[in-house]
Amino acid sequence: MSVLGPYAAGAELLRITDRIRAAENGADLQRAVDHLLHPKHGALERVREALEVAGEQIHDLDNEAYDLAYRFDYASEYVRGAQSELVNSEAKLRRVGATSRDRAEARKRSSELPDHRGAALATSPAAAKAKVLSAPDSETAQSNAAVHPPRASGPRR
């Protein structure tokens, strides 16, 4: 027997908990949680099985202790329900944090790149000069308005 005696299983669960807490990404988390959720060898399955067997053993040893046996059976079914809620969560666990990590990496990459927004929005000197030369002054705008009356929108005749 180990140093912890009958509580070695509890110590192992604490190690699993520490691995879960230390996970640095979804894949690490999935591997650590698998020790709990594996359908045949996971800790939840073993706890469920132990509760079920305890209920059976209570009933076998004392027919009058059916209430206590029922409580263990109920606990076993409760654990089974928890297992069914978590079934097929491996892929989702692997993706945990991936979206926020991808956004953080994209922000980091964009902060490392030179800022070209100003250059993209800047007007070239030739375009600025052409714009000034082609901009109508108030006299030109008034004379154009007199020569070309505005068209009214409406049905064509």
CSV table of N, CA and C in Angstrom, one decimal:
chain,number,residue,atom,x,y,z
A,1,MET,N,0.8,-1.2,0.0
A,1,MET,CA,0.0,0.0,0.0
A,1,MET,C,0.9,1.2,0.0
A,2,SER,N,0.4,2.3,-0.6
A,2,SER,CA,1.2,3.5,-0.7
A,2,SER,C,1.2,4.3,0.6
A,3,VAL,N,2.0,5.4,0.6
A,3,VAL,CA,2.1,6.2,1.8
A,3,VAL,C,0.8,6.7,2.2
A,4,LEU,N,-0.1,7.0,1.3
A,4,LEU,CA,-1.4,7.6,1.6
A,4,LEU,C,-2.4,6.6,2.0
A,5,GLY,N,-2.0,5.3,2.0
A,5,GLY,CA,-2.9,4.2,2.4
A,5,GLY,C,-4.1,4.2,1.5
A,6,PRO,N,-5.3,4.1,2.1
A,6,PRO,CA,-6.5,4.0,1.3
A,6,PRO,C,-6.9,5.2,0.5
A,7,TYR,N,-6.2,6.3,0.6
A,7,TYR,CA,-6.5,7.5,-0.1
A,7,TYR,C,-5.7,7.8,-1.4
A,8,ALA,N,-5.1,6.8,-1.9
A,8,ALA,CA,-4.2,6.9,-3.1
A,8,ALA,C,-5.1,7.4,-4.3
A,9,ALA,N,-6.3,6.9,-4.4
A,9,ALA,CA,-7.2,7.3,-5.5
A,9,ALA,C,-7.4,8.8,-5.4
A,10,GLY,N,-7.7,9.3,-4.2
A,10,GLY,CA,-7.9,10.8,-4.0
A,10,GLY,C,-6.6,11.6,-4.4
A,11,ALA,N,-5.5,11.0,-4.1
A,11,ALA,CA,-4.2,11.7,-4.4
A,11,ALA,C,-4.0,11.7,-5.9
A,12,GLU,N,-4.4,10.7,-6.6
A,12,GLU,CA,-4.3,10.6,-8.1
A,12,GLU,C,-5.3,11.6,-8.7
A,13,LEU,N,-6.5,11.8,-8.1
A,13,LEU,CA,-7.4,12.8,-8.6
A,13,LEU,C,-6.9,14.2,-8.4
A,14,LEU,N,-6.2,14.4,-7.3
A,14,LEU,CA,-5.5,15.7,-7.1
A,14,LEU,C,-4.5,16.0,-8.2
A,15,ARG,N,-3.7,14.9,-8.6
A,15,ARG,CA,-2.7,15.1,-9.7
A,15,ARG,C,-3.4,15.4,-11.0
A,16,ILE,N,-4.5,14.8,-11.2
A,16,ILE,CA,-5.3,15.1,-12.5
A,16,ILE,C,-5.8,16.5,-12.4
A,17,THR,N,-6.3,17.0,-11.3
A,17,THR,CA,-6.8,18.3,-11.1
A,17,THR,C,-5.6,19.3,-11.3
A,18,ASP,N,-4.4,19.0,-10.8
A,18,ASP,CA,-3.3,19.9,-11.1
A,18,ASP,C,-2.9,19.9,-12.5
A,19,ARG,N,-3.0,18.8,-13.2
A,19,ARG,CA,-2.7,18.8,-14.7
A,19,ARG,C,-3.8,19.7,-15.4
A,20,ILE,N,-5.0,19.6,-15.0
A,20,ILE,CA,-6.1,20.4,-15.7
A,20,ILE,C,-5.8,21.9,-15.4
A,21,ARG,N,-5.4,22.2,-14.2
A,21,ARG,CA,-5.1,23.6,-13.8
A,21,ARG,C,-3.9,24.1,-14.6
A,22,ALA,N,-3.0,23.3,-14.8
A,22,ALA,CA,-1.7,23.7,-15.5
A,22,ALA,C,-1.8,23.7,-17.0
A,23,ALA,N,-2.9,23.3,-17.6
A,23,ALA,CA,-3.1,23.2,-19.1
A,23,ALA,C,-2.8,24.6,-19.7
A,24,GLU,N,-2.0,24.6,-20.7
A,24,GLU,CA,-1.7,25.9,-21.3
A,24,GLU,C,-2.4,26.1,-22.6
A,25,ASN,N,-3.1,25.1,-23.1
A,25,ASN,CA,-3.9,25.2,-24.3
A,25,ASN,C,-5.0,24.1,-24.3
A,26,GLY,N,-5.9,24.2,-25.3
A,26,GLY,CA,-7.0,23.2,-25.4
A,26,GLY,C,-6.5,21.8,-25.5
A,27,ALA,N,-5.4,21.5,-26.2
A,27,ALA,CA,-5.0,20.1,-26.3
A,27,ALA,C,-4.5,19.6,-25.0
A,28,ASP,N,-3.7,20.4,-24.3
A,28,ASP,CA,-3.3,20.0,-22.9
A,28,ASP,C,-4.5,19.7,-22.0
A,29,LEU,N,-5.5,20.6,-22.1
A,29,LEU,CA,-6.7,20.4,-21.3
A,29,LEU,C,-7.4,19.2,-21.6
A,30,GLN,N,-7.5,18.9,-22.9
A,30,GLN,CA,-8.2,17.7,-23.4
A,30,GLN,C,-7.5,16.4,-22.9
A,31,ARG,N,-6.2,16.4,-22.9
A,31,ARG,CA,-5.4,15.2,-22.5
A,31,ARG,C,-5.6,15.0,-21.0
A,32,ALA,N,-5.6,16.1,-20.2
A,32,ALA,CA,-5.8,16.0,-18.8
A,32,ALA,C,-7.2,15.6,-18.4
A,33,VAL,N,-8.2,16.1,-19.1
A,33,VAL,CA,-9.6,15.8,-18.8
A,33,VAL,C,-9.9,14.4,-19.2
A,34,ASP,N,-9.2,13.9,-20.2
A,34,ASP,CA,-9.4,12.5,-20.6
A,34,ASP,C,-9.3,11.5,-19.5
A,35,HIS,N,-8.4,11.8,-18.5
A,35,HIS,CA,-8.2,10.9,-17.4
A,35,HIS,C,-9.5,10.8,-16.5
A,36,LEU,N,-10.3,11.9,-16.6
A,36,LEU,CA,-11.6,11.8,-16.0
A,36,LEU,C,-12.7,11.2,-16.8
A,37,LEU,N,-12.7,11.5,-18.1
A,37,LEU,CA,-13.8,11.2,-19.0
A,37,LEU,C,-13.7,10.0,-19.8
A,38,HIS,N,-12.5,9.3,-19.9
A,38,HIS,CA,-12.4,8.2,-20.8
A,38,HIS,C,-13.5,7.2,-20.4
A,39,PRO,N,-14.2,6.7,-21.5
A,39,PRO,CA,-15.4,5.9,-21.2
A,39,PRO,C,-15.2,4.6,-20.5
A,40,LYS,N,-14.0,4.0,-20.7
A,40,LYS,CA,-13.7,2.7,-20.0
A,40,LYS,C,-12.8,2.8,-18.8
A,41,HIS,N,-11.8,3.8,-18.9
A,41,HIS,CA,-10.7,3.8,-17.9
A,41,HIS,C,-10.7,5.1,-17.2
A,42,GLY,N,-11.6,6.0,-17.4
A,42,GLY,CA,-11.6,7.3,-16.8
A,42,GLY,C,-12.0,7.3,-15.3
A,43,ALA,N,-11.7,8.3,-14.6
A,43,ALA,CA,-12.0,8.3,-13.1
A,43,ALA,C,-13.5,8.3,-12.9
A,44,LEU,N,-14.2,9.1,-13.7
A,44,LEU,CA,-15.7,9.1,-13.5
A,44,LEU,C,-16.3,7.7,-13.7
A,45,GLU,N,-15.8,7.0,-14.7
A,45,GLU,CA,-16.4,5.6,-14.9
A,45,GLU,C,-16.1,4.7,-13.7
A,46,ARG,N,-14.9,4.9,-13.2
A,46,ARG,CA,-14.5,4.1,-12.0
A,46,ARG,C,-15.3,4.5,-10.8
A,47,VAL,N,-15.5,5.7,-10.6
A,47,VAL,CA,-16.4,6.2,-9.5
A,47,VAL,C,-17.8,5.7,-9.6
A,48,ARG,N,-18.3,5.8,-10.8
A,48,ARG,CA,-19.7,5.3,-11.1
A,48,ARG,C,-19.8,3.8,-10.8
A,49,GLU,N,-18.8,3.1,-11.3
A,49,GLU,CA,-18.8,1.6,-11.0
A,49,GLU,C,-18.7,1.3,-9.5
A,50,ALA,N,-17.9,2.0,-8.8
A,50,ALA,CA,-17.7,1.8,-7.4
A,50,ALA,C,-19.0,2.1,-6.6
A,51,LEU,N,-19.7,3.2,-7.0
A,51,LEU,CA,-20.9,3.5,-6.4
A,51,LEU,C,-22.0,2.4,-6.6
A,52,GLU,N,-22.0,2.0,-7.9
A,52,GLU,CA,-23.0,0.9,-8.2
A,52,GLU,C,-22.7,-0.4,-7.4
A,53,VAL,N,-21.5,-0.8,-7.4
A,53,VAL,CA,-21.1,-2.0,-6.7
A,53,VAL,C,-21.3,-1.8,-5.2
A,54,ALA,N,-21.1,-0.6,-4.6
A,54,ALA,CA,-21.4,-0.4,-3.2
A,54,ALA,C,-22.8,-0.6,-2.9
A,55,GLY,N,-23.7,-0.1,-3.8
A,55,GLY,CA,-25.1,-0.2,-3.6
A,55,GLY,C,-25.5,-1.7,-3.7
A,56,GLU,N,-25.0,-2.4,-4.6
A,56,GLU,CA,-25.3,-3.9,-4.7
A,56,GLU,C,-24.8,-4.6,-3.4
A,57,GLN,N,-23.6,-4.3,-3.0
A,57,GLN,CA,-23.1,-4.9,-1.8
A,57,GLN,C,-23.9,-4.6,-0.6
A,58,ILE,N,-24.3,-3.4,-0.4
A,58,ILE,CA,-25.1,-3.0,0.7
A,58,ILE,C,-26.4,-3.9,0.7
A,59,HIS,N,-27.0,-4.0,-0.4
A,59,HIS,CA,-28.3,-4.8,-0.6
A,59,HIS,C,-28.0,-6.3,-0.3
A,60,ASP,N,-26.9,-6.8,-0.8
A,60,ASP,CA,-26.5,-8.2,-0.5
A,60,ASP,C,-26.3,-8.5,1.0
A,61,LEU,N,-25.6,-7.5,1.6
A,61,LEU,CA,-25.3,-7.7,3.1
A,61,LEU,C,-26.5,-7.5,4.0
A,62,ASP,N,-27.4,-6.6,3.6
A,62,ASP,CA,-28.5,-6.3,4.5
A,62,ASP,C,-29.7,-5.9,3.7
A,63,ASN,N,-30.7,-6.8,3.6
A,63,ASN,CA,-31.9,-6.6,2.8
A,63,ASN,C,-32.7,-5.4,3.4
A,64,GLU,N,-32.5,-5.1,4.6
A,64,GLU,CA,-33.2,-4.0,5.3
A,64,GLU,C,-32.6,-2.6,5.0
A,65,ALA,N,-31.4,-2.6,4.4
A,65,ALA,CA,-30.7,-1.3,4.2
A,65,ALA,C,-31.0,-0.9,2.7
A,66,TYR,N,-32.2,-1.2,2.2
A,66,TYR,CA,-32.5,-0.9,0.8
A,66,TYR,C,-32.5,0.6,0.6
A,67,ASP,N,-32.8,1.5,1.6
A,67,ASP,CA,-32.8,2.9,1.4
A,67,ASP,C,-31.3,3.4,1.1
A,68,LEU,N,-30.4,2.8,1.9
A,68,LEU,CA,-29.0,3.2,1.7
A,68,LEU,C,-28.5,2.7,0.4
A,69,ALA,N,-28.9,1.4,0.0
A,69,ALA,CA,-28.4,0.9,-1.3
A,69,ALA,C,-29.0,1.7,-2.4
A,70,TYR,N,-30.2,2.2,-2.3
A,70,TYR,CA,-30.9,3.0,-3.3
A,70,TYR,C,-30.1,4.3,-3.5
A,71,ARG,N,-29.6,4.9,-2.4
A,71,ARG,CA,-28.9,6.2,-2.4
A,71,ARG,C,-27.6,6.0,-3.2
A,72,PHE,N,-26.9,4.9,-3.0
A,72,PHE,CA,-25.7,4.6,-3.8
A,72,PHE,C,-26.0,4.4,-5.3
A,73,ASP,N,-27.1,3.6,-5.5
A,73,ASP,CA,-27.5,3.4,-6.9
A,73,ASP,C,-27.9,4.8,-7.6
A,74,TYR,N,-28.6,5.6,-6.9
A,74,TYR,CA,-28.9,6.9,-7.4
A,74,TYR,C,-27.7,7.7,-7.7
A,75,ALA,N,-26.7,7.7,-6.8
A,75,ALA,CA,-25.4,8.4,-7.0
A,75,ALA,C,-24.7,7.9,-8.3
A,76,SER,N,-24.8,6.6,-8.4
A,76,SER,CA,-24.1,6.0,-9.6
A,76,SER,C,-24.8,6.5,-10.9
A,77,GLU,N,-26.1,6.5,-10.9
A,77,GLU,CA,-26.9,7.0,-12.1
A,77,GLU,C,-26.6,8.5,-12.3
A,78,TYR,N,-26.4,9.3,-11.2
A,78,TYR,CA,-26.1,10.7,-11.3
A,78,TYR,C,-24.8,10.9,-12.0
A,79,VAL,N,-23.8,10.1,-11.7
A,79,VAL,CA,-22.5,10.1,-12.3
A,79,VAL,C,-22.6,9.7,-13.8
A,80,ARG,N,-23.4,8.7,-14.1
A,80,ARG,CA,-23.7,8.3,-15.5
A,80,ARG,C,-24.3,9.5,-16.3
A,81,GLY,N,-25.2,10.2,-15.7
A,81,GLY,CA,-25.7,11.4,-16.3
A,81,GLY,C,-24.7,12.4,-16.6
A,82,ALA,N,-23.8,12.6,-15.6
A,82,ALA,CA,-22.7,13.6,-15.9
A,82,ALA,C,-21.8,13.1,-17.0
A,83,GLN,N,-21.5,11.9,-17.1
A,83,GLN,CA,-20.7,11.3,-18.2
A,83,GLN,C,-21.4,11.6,-19.5
A,84,SER,N,-22.7,11.3,-19.6
A,84,SER,CA,-23.4,11.5,-20.8
A,84,SER,C,-23.4,13.0,-21.3
A,85,GLU,N,-23.4,13.9,-20.3
A,85,GLU,CA,-23.4,15.3,-20.7
A,85,GLU,C,-22.0,15.7,-21.3
A,86,LEU,N,-21.0,15.0,-20.9
A,86,LEU,CA,-19.6,15.3,-21.3
A,86,LEU,C,-19.1,14.5,-22.5
A,87,VAL,N,-19.9,13.5,-22.9
A,87,VAL,CA,-19.5,12.6,-24.0
A,87,VAL,C,-19.2,13.4,-25.2
A,88,ASN,N,-18.2,13.0,-26.0
A,88,ASN,CA,-17.8,13.7,-27.2
A,88,ASN,C,-17.4,15.1,-27.1
A,89,SER,N,-16.8,15.4,-25.9
A,89,SER,CA,-16.3,16.8,-25.7
A,89,SER,C,-14.8,17.0,-26.1
A,90,GLU,N,-14.2,15.9,-26.5
A,90,GLU,CA,-12.8,16.0,-26.8
A,90,GLU,C,-12.4,17.0,-27.8
A,91,ALA,N,-13.1,17.1,-28.9
A,91,ALA,CA,-12.8,18.0,-30.0
A,91,ALA,C,-13.0,19.4,-29.5
A,92,LYS,N,-14.1,19.7,-28.8
A,92,LYS,CA,-14.4,21.0,-28.3
A,92,LYS,C,-13.3,21.4,-27.2
A,93,LEU,N,-12.9,20.5,-26.4
A,93,LEU,CA,-11.8,20.8,-25.4
A,93,LEU,C,-10.5,21.2,-26.1
A,94,ARG,N,-10.2,20.5,-27.2
A,94,ARG,CA,-8.9,20.9,-27.9
A,94,ARG,C,-9.0,22.3,-28.5
A,95,ARG,N,-10.2,22.7,-28.9
A,95,ARG,CA,-10.4,24.1,-29.4
A,95,ARG,C,-10.5,25.2,-28.4
A,96,VAL,N,-10.6,24.8,-27.1
A,96,VAL,CA,-10.7,25.8,-26.1
A,96,VAL,C,-9.6,26.8,-26.1
A,97,GLY,N,-9.9,28.1,-26.2
A,97,GLY,CA,-8.9,29.1,-26.2
A,97,GLY,C,-8.3,29.4,-27.6
A,98,ALA,N,-8.6,28.6,-28.6
A,98,ALA,CA,-8.0,28.8,-29.9
A,98,ALA,C,-8.5,30.1,-30.5
A,99,THR,N,-9.7,30.5,-30.4
A,99,THR,CA,-10.2,31.7,-31.0
A,99,THR,C,-9.6,32.9,-30.4
A,100,SER,N,-9.5,32.9,-29.0
A,100,SER,CA,-8.9,34.1,-28.4
A,100,SER,C,-7.4,34.1,-28.6
A,101,ARG,N,-6.8,32.9,-28.7
A,101,ARG,CA,-5.3,32.9,-29.0
A,101,ARG,C,-5.1,33.3,-30.4
A,102,ASP,N,-5.9,32.9,-31.4
A,102,ASP,CA,-5.8,33.4,-32.7
A,102,ASP,C,-5.9,34.9,-32.8
A,103,ARG,N,-6.9,35.5,-32.1
A,103,ARG,CA,-7.0,36.9,-32.1
A,103,ARG,C,-5.8,37.6,-31.5
A,104,ALA,N,-5.3,37.1,-30.4
A,104,ALA,CA,-4.1,37.7,-29.8
A,104,ALA,C,-2.9,37.6,-30.7
A,105,GLU,N,-2.8,36.5,-31.4
A,105,GLU,CA,-1.6,36.4,-32.3
A,105,GLU,C,-1.8,37.4,-33.5
A,106,ALA,N,-3.0,37.5,-34.0
A,106,ALA,CA,-3.3,38.5,-35.1
A,106,ALA,C,-3.0,39.9,-34.6
A,107,ARG,N,-3.4,40.2,-33.4
A,107,ARG,CA,-3.1,41.6,-32.9
A,107,ARG,C,-1.6,41.8,-32.8
A,108,LYS,N,-0.9,40.8,-32.3
A,108,LYS,CA,0.5,40.9,-32.1
A,108,LYS,C,1.2,41.1,-33.5
A,109,ARG,N,0.8,40.3,-34.5
A,109,ARG,CA,1.3,40.4,-35.8
A,109,ARG,C,1.1,41.8,-36.4
A,110,SER,N,-0.2,42.3,-36.2
A,110,SER,CA,-0.5,43.6,-36.8
A,110,SER,C,0.3,44.7,-36.1
A,111,SER,N,0.6,44.5,-34.8
A,111,SER,CA,1.3,45.6,-34.1
A,111,SER,C,2.8,45.6,-34.5
A,112,GLU,N,3.3,44.4,-35.0
A,112,GLU,CA,4.6,44.4,-35.5
A,112,GLU,C,4.8,44.9,-36.9
A,113,LEU,N,3.7,45.0,-37.6
A,113,LEU,CA,3.8,45.5,-39.0
A,113,LEU,C,3.8,47.1,-39.0
A,114,PRO,N,4.5,47.7,-40.0
A,114,PRO,CA,4.5,49.1,-40.0
A,114,PRO,C,3.1,49.6,-40.4
A,115,ASP,N,2.7,50.8,-39.9
A,115,ASP,CA,1.3,51.3,-40.2
A,115,ASP,C,1.3,52.0,-41.6
A,116,HIS,N,0.6,51.3,-42.5
A,116,HIS,CA,0.5,51.9,-43.9
A,116,HIS,C,-0.8,52.6,-44.1
A,117,ARG,N,-1.7,52.7,-43.1
A,117,ARG,CA,-3.0,53.3,-43.3
A,117,ARG,C,-2.8,54.7,-43.7
A,118,GLY,N,-1.9,55.5,-43.1
A,118,GLY,CA,-1.8,56.9,-43.5
A,118,GLY,C,-1.3,57.0,-45.0
A,119,ALA,N,-0.4,56.1,-45.4
A,119,ALA,CA,0.1,56.1,-46.8
A,119,ALA,C,-1.1,55.8,-47.8
A,120,ALA,N,-1.9,54.9,-47.4
A,120,ALA,CA,-3.0,54.4,-48.2
A,120,ALA,C,-4.0,55.5,-48.4
A,121,LEU,N,-4.2,56.4,-47.4
A,121,LEU,CA,-5.2,57.4,-47.4
A,121,LEU,C,-4.6,58.7,-47.9
A,122,ALA,N,-3.3,58.9,-48.0
A,122,ALA,CA,-2.7,60.1,-48.4
A,122,ALA,C,-2.9,60.3,-49.9
A,123,THR,N,-3.0,61.6,-50.3
A,123,THR,CA,-3.2,62.0,-51.7
A,123,THR,C,-1.8,62.3,-52.2
A,124,SER,N,-1.6,61.8,-53.4
A,124,SER,CA,-0.3,62.2,-54.0
A,124,SER,C,-0.3,63.7,-54.4
A,125,PRO,N,0.9,64.3,-54.4
A,125,PRO,CA,1.0,65.7,-54.7
A,125,PRO,C,0.4,66.0,-56.1
A,126,ALA,N,0.6,65.1,-57.1
A,126,ALA,CA,0.0,65.4,-58.4
A,126,ALA,C,-1.5,65.4,-58.4
A,127,ALA,N,-2.1,64.4,-57.6
A,127,ALA,CA,-3.6,64.4,-57.5
A,127,ALA,C,-4.1,65.6,-56.7
A,128,ALA,N,-3.4,66.0,-55.7
A,128,ALA,CA,-3.8,67.2,-55.0
A,128,ALA,C,-3.8,68.4,-55.9
A,129,LYS,N,-2.8,68.6,-56.7
A,129,LYS,CA,-2.7,69.7,-57.6
A,129,LYS,C,-3.8,69.7,-58.6
A,130,ALA,N,-4.1,68.5,-59.2
A,130,ALA,CA,-5.1,68.3,-60.2
A,130,ALA,C,-6.5,68.6,-59.6
A,131,LYS,N,-6.7,68.3,-58.3
A,131,LYS,CA,-7.9,68.6,-57.7
A,131,LYS,C,-8.2,70.1,-57.5
A,132,VAL,N,-7.1,70.8,-57.1
A,132,VAL,CA,-7.2,72.2,-56.9
A,132,VAL,C,-7.5,72.9,-58.2
A,133,LEU,N,-6.8,72.5,-59.3
A,133,LEU,CA,-7.0,73.1,-60.6
A,133,LEU,C,-8.4,72.8,-61.2
A,134,SER,N,-9.0,71.6,-60.8
A,134,SER,CA,-10.3,71.3,-61.4
A,134,SER,C,-11.5,71.7,-60.5
A,135,ALA,N,-11.2,72.1,-59.3
A,135,ALA,CA,-12.3,72.5,-58.4
A,135,ALA,C,-12.9,73.8,-58.9
A,136,PRO,N,-14.2,73.9,-59.0
A,136,PRO,CA,-14.8,75.1,-59.5
A,136,PRO,C,-14.9,76.1,-58.4
A,137,ASP,N,-14.6,77.4,-58.8
A,137,ASP,CA,-14.7,78.4,-57.8
A,137,ASP,C,-16.2,78.9,-57.8
A,138,SER,N,-16.5,79.8,-57.0
A,138,SER,CA,-17.9,80.2,-56.9
A,138,SER,C,-18.5,80.8,-58.1
A,139,GLU,N,-17.6,81.6,-58.9
A,139,GLU,CA,-18.1,82.2,-60.1
A,139,GLU,C,-18.4,81.2,-61.2
A,140,THR,N,-17.4,80.2,-61.3
A,140,THR,CA,-17.6,79.1,-62.3
A,140,THR,C,-18.8,78.3,-61.9
A,141,ALA,N,-19.1,78.0,-60.7
A,141,ALA,CA,-20.2,77.2,-60.3
A,141,ALA,C,-21.5,78.0,-60.6
A,142,GLN,N,-21.5,79.3,-60.4
A,142,GLN,CA,-22.7,80.1,-60.7
A,142,GLN,C,-23.0,80.2,-62.2
A,143,SER,N,-21.9,80.4,-63.0
A,143,SER,CA,-22.1,80.5,-64.5
A,143,SER,C,-22.5,79.1,-65.0
A,144,ASN,N,-22.0,78.0,-64.5
A,144,ASN,CA,-22.4,76.7,-64.9
A,144,ASN,C,-23.9,76.5,-64.6
A,145,ALA,N,-24.3,77.0,-63.5
A,145,ALA,CA,-25.7,76.8,-63.1
A,145,ALA,C,-26.6,77.6,-64.0
A,146,ALA,N,-26.1,78.8,-64.5
A,146,ALA,CA,-27.0,79.6,-65.4
A,146,ALA,C,-27.0,78.9,-66.8
A,147,VAL,N,-25.9,78.3,-67.2
A,147,VAL,CA,-25.9,77.8,-68.6
A,147,VAL,C,-26.7,76.4,-68.6
A,148,HIS,N,-26.5,75.6,-67.6
A,148,HIS,CA,-27.1,74.3,-67.5
A,148,HIS,C,-28.0,74.2,-66.3
A,149,PRO,N,-29.3,74.5,-66.6
A,149,PRO,CA,-30.3,74.4,-65.5
A,149,PRO,C,-30.3,72.9,-65.0
A,150,PRO,N,-30.6,72.8,-63.7
A,150,PRO,CA,-30.7,71.4,-63.2
A,150,PRO,C,-31.8,70.7,-63.8
A,151,ARG,N,-31.6,69.4,-64.0
A,151,ARG,CA,-32.7,68.6,-64.6
A,151,ARG,C,-33.6,68.1,-63.5
A,152,ALA,N,-34.9,68.2,-63.7
A,152,ALA,CA,-35.8,67.7,-62.8
A,152,ALA,C,-36.1,66.2,-63.0
A,153,SER,N,-36.1,65.5,-62.0
A,153,SER,CA,-36.4,64.1,-62.2
A,153,SER,C,-37.9,63.9,-62.3
A,154,GLY,N,-38.2,63.0,-63.1
A,154,GLY,CA,-39.6,62.7,-63.4
A,154,GLY,C,-39.8,61.9,-64.6
A,155,PRO,N,-41.0,61.6,-65.0
A,155,PRO,CA,-41.2,60.8,-66.2
A,155,PRO,C,-40.7,61.5,-67.4
A,156,ARG,N,-40.2,60.7,-68.3
A,156,ARG,CA,-39.7,61.2,-69.6
A,156,ARG,C,-40.9,61.4,-70.6
A,157,ARG,N,-40.8,62.4,-71.4
A,157,ARG,CA,-41.9,62.6,-72.4
A,157,ARG,C,-41.5,62.1,-73.7
